[in-house]
Coordinates of C-alpha atoms in Angstrom, one line a residue:
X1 CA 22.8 -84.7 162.6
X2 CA 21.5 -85.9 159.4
X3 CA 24.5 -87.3 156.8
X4 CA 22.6 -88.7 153.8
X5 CA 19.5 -90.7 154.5
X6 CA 21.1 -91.6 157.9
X7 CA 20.3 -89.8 161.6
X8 CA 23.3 -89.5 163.6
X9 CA 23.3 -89.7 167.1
X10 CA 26.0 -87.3 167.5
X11 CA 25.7 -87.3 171.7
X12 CA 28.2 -91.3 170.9
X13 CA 31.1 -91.9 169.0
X14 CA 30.9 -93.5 165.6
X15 CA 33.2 -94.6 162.8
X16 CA 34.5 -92.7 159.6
X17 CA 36.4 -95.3 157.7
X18 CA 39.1 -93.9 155.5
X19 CA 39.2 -94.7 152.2
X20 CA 42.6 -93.2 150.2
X21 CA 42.0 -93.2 146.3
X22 CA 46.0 -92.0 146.2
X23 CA 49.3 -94.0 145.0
X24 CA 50.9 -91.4 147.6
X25 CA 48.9 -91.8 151.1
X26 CA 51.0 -91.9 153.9
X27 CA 49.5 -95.3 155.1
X28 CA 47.7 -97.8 152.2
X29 CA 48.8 -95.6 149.2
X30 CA 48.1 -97.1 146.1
X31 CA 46.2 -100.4 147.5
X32 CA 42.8 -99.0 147.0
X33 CA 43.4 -96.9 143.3
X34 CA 40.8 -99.0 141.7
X35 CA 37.2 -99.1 141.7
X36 CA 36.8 -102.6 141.8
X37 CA 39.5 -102.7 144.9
X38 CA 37.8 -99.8 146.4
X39 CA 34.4 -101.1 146.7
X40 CA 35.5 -104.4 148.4
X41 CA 37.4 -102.2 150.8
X42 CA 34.1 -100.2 151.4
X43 CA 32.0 -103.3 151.6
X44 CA 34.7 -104.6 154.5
X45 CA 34.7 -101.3 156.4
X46 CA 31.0 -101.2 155.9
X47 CA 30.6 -105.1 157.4
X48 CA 33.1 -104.2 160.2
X49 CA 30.7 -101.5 161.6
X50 CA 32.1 -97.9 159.5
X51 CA 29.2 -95.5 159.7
X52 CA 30.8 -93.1 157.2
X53 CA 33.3 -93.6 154.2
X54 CA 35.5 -91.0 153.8
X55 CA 37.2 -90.8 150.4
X56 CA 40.3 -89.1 149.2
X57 CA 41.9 -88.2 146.1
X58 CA 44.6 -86.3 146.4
X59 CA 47.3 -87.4 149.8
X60 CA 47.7 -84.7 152.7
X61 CA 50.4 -86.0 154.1
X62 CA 53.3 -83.9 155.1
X63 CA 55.5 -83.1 151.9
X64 CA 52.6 -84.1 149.5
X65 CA 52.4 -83.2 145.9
X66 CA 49.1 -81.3 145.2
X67 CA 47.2 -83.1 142.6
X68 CA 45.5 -81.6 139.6
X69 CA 41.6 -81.2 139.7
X70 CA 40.8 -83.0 137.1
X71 CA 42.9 -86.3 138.3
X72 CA 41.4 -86.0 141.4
X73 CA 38.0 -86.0 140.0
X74 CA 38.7 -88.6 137.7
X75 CA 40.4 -90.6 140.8
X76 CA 36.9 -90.7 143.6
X77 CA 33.5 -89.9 141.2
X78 CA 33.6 -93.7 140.1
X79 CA 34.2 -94.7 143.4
X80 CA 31.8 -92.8 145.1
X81 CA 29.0 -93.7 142.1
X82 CA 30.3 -97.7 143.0
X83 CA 29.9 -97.4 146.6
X84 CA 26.2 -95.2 146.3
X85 CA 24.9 -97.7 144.1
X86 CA 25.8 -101.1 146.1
X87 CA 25.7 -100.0 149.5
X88 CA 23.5 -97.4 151.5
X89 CA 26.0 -95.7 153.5
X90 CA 27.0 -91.6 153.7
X91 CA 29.8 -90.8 151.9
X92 CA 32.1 -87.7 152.8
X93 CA 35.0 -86.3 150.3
X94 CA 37.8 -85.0 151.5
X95 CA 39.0 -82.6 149.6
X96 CA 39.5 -78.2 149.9
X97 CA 38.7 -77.4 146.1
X98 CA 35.4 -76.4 144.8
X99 CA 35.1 -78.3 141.2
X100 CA 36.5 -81.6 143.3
X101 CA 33.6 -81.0 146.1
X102 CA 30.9 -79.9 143.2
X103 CA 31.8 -82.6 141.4
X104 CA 31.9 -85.2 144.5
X105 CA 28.4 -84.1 145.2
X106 CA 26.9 -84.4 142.1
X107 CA 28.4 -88.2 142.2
X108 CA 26.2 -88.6 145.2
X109 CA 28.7 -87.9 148.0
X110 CA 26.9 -86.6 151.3
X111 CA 29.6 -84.3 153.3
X112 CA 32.6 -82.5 152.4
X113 CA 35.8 -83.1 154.6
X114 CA 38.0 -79.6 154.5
X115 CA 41.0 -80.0 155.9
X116 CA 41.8 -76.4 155.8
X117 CA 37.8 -75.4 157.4
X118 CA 37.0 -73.2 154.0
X119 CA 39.7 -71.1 154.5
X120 CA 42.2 -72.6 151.3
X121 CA 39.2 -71.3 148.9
X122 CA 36.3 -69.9 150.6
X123 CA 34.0 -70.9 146.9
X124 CA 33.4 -74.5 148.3
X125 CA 31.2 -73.1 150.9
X126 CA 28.9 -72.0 148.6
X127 CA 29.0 -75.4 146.6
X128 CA 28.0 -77.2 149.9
X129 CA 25.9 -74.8 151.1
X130 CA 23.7 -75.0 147.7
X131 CA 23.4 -78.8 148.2
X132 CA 22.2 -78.6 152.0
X133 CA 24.9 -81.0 153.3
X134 CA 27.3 -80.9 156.5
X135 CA 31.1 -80.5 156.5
X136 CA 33.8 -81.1 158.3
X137 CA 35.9 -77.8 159.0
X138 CA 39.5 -79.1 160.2
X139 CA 41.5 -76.8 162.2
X140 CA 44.8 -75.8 159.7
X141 CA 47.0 -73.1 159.3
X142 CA 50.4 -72.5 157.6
X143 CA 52.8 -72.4 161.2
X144 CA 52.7 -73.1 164.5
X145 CA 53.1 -70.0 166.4
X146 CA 50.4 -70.4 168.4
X147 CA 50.4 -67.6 171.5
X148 CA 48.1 -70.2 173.6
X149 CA 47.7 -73.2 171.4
X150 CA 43.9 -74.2 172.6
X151 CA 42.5 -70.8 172.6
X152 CA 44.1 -70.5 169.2
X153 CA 42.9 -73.9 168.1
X154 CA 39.2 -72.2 168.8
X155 CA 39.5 -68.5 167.7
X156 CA 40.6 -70.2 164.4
X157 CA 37.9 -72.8 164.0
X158 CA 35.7 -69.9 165.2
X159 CA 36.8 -67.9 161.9
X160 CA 35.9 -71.7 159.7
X161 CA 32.5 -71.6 160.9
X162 CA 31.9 -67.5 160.2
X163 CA 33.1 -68.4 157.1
X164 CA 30.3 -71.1 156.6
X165 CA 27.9 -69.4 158.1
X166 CA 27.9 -66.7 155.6
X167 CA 27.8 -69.1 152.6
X168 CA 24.1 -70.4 154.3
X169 CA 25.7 -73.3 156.2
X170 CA 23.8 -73.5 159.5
X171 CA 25.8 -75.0 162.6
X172 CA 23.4 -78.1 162.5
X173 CA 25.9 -78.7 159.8
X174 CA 29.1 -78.2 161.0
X175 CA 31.3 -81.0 162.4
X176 CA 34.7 -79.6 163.8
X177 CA 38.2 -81.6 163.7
X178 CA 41.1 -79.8 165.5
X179 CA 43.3 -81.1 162.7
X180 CA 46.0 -83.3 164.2
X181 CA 49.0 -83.5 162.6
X182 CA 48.2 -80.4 160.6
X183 CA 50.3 -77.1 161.6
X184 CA 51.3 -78.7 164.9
X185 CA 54.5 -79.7 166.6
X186 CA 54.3 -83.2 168.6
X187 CA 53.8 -82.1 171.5
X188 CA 51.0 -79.6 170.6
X189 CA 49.4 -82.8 168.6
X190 CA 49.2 -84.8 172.5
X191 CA 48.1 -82.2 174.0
X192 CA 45.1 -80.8 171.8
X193 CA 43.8 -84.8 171.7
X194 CA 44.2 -84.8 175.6
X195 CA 41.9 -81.3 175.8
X196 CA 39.5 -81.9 173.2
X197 CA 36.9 -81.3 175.6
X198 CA 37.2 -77.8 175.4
X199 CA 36.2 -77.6 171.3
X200 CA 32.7 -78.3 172.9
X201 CA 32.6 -75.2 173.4
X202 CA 32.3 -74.1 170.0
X203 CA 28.6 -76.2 169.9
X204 CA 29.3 -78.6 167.2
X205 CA 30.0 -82.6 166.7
X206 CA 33.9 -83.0 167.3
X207 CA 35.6 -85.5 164.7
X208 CA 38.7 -86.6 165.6
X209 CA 41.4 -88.1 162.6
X210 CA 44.4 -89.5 164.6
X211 CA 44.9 -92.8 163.0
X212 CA 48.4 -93.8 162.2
X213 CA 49.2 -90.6 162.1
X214 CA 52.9 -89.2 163.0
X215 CA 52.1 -88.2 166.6
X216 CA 51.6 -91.9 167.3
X217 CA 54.8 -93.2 165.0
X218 CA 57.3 -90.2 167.1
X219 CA 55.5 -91.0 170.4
X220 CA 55.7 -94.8 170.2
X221 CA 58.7 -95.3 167.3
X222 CA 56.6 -97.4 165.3
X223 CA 56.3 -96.8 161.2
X224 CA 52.4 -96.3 159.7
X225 CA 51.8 -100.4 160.0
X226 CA 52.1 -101.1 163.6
X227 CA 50.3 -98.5 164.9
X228 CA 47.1 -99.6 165.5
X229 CA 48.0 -99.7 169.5
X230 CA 48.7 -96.3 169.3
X231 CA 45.4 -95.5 167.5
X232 CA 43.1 -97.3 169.9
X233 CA 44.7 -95.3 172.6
X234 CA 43.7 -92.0 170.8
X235 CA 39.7 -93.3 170.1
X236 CA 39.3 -94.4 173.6
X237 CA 40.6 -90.9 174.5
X238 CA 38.4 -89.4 172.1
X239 CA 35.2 -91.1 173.7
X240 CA 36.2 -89.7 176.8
X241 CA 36.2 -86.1 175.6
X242 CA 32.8 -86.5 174.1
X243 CA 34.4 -86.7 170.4
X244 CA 31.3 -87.8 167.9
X245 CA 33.4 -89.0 165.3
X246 CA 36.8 -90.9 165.3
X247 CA 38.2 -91.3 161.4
X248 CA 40.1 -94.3 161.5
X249 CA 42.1 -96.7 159.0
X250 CA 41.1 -99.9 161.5
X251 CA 37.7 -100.0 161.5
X252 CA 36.6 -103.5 164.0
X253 CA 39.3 -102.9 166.0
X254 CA 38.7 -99.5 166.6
X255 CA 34.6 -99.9 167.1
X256 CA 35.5 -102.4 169.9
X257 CA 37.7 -99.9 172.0
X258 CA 34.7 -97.3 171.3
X259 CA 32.2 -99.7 172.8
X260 CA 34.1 -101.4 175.5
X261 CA 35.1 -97.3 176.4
X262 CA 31.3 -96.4 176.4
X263 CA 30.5 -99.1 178.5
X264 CA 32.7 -98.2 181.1
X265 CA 31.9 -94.6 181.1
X266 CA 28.0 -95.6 181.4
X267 CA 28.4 -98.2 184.5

């Protein structure tokens, strides 16, 4: 798959470092706001061995505040023009809204990150479509009455890529995250990481985006900052199911499990 002027070997696991432009994130909110503080934390992921920066502007975490387009334009286009003009590295925007992606793009970004797979507003299909680059559909919904939760998790994700499709997105395109931590009791979150396997099936890169995220804090009883443990755990499990992408907050510590995980599985 081809993100930006890079070739990614999509049959290994590499590295989308997270980088929150929020005061609110979850995680690191507000330690990244400006542009200046932003681009040495891209330089650092970048040194550490990140493959992909994926910037935010507007938290997702449960309970958030949505954020008005125009603040989160005005919160990632100078970072993203920063980071494209110092460093050569893709660049994916997370965001579900169609001025915020238009406007990412036209900053230089190379990939749209949806965490609601088009489905919020289908318009931003056609934005991404008309710029020929991939997205990232992420599996969401607004409960969690799932009949059978895996066969749900794909008959969903199977409606995000029809959706892209039709907009002129070719699967070539498409990378898939079953959205963890989105729509999804605990125990629903452990078990879709442990079959993530079976989104092969739908016949495009997996992403996963566990990192610090609640299902490690309620498993483990840790807050957001010690749970790097708990994140390894998920990436090395994420190798192991074949997962091309892991989006992570811990970028060397991570890329070590992913290496010393391949290694084993290639003895």
């Amino acid at each position: 798959m081809r993100i930006g002027n890079i070739d990614i070997d999509t049959s290994r696991t590499h590295i989308m470092g997270i980088l929150n432009i929020t005061p609110d994130s979850f995680s690191d909110g507000g330690i990244w706001n400006s542009t200046e503080a932003a681009l040495r934390r891209a330089e650092q992921m970048i040194n550490e061995g990140a493959e992909i920066i994926d910037i935010g502007g507007e938290s997702t975490r449960p309970g958030y505040i949505p954020v008005d387009e125009n603040e989160e334009i005005h919160r990632i286009t100078p970072v993203i023009q920063a980071i494209k003009k110092e460093f050569c590295i893709p660049i994916s925007v997370d965001t579900y809204k169609r001025s915020v992606a238009l406007a990412a793009l036209d900053s230089g970004a190379d990939m749209i990150n949806d965490i609601w797979g088009l489905k919020h507003d289908s318009k931003p299909a056609e934005v991404i479509s008309s710029f020929n680059v991939p997205v990232c559909l992420m599996h969401n919904r607004k409960n969690t009455a799932y009949i059978d939760l895996m066969s749900d998790v794909i008959s969903d994700l199977r409606e995000s890529i029809a959706i892209a499709n039709a907009a002129g997105i070719p699967n070539d395109r498409l990378i898939l995250d079953p959205g963890i931590g989105f729509a999804k009791t605990h125990e629903q979150n452990l078990e879709i990481i442990n079959r993530l396997d079976e989104l092969h099936s739908l016949g495009c890169p997996i992403l996963l985006g566990a990192s610090r995220k609640s299902v490690i804090g309620n498993t483990l009883g840790l807050p957001p900052d010690q749970r790097l443990e708990g994140t390894l755990a998920t990436t090395v499990i994420a190798v192991m199911r074949g997962a091309a992408f892991v989006r992570v907050h811990d970028i060397k510590e991570n890329l070590r499990a992913i290496r010393m995980t391949e290694a084993i599985l290639k003895s």
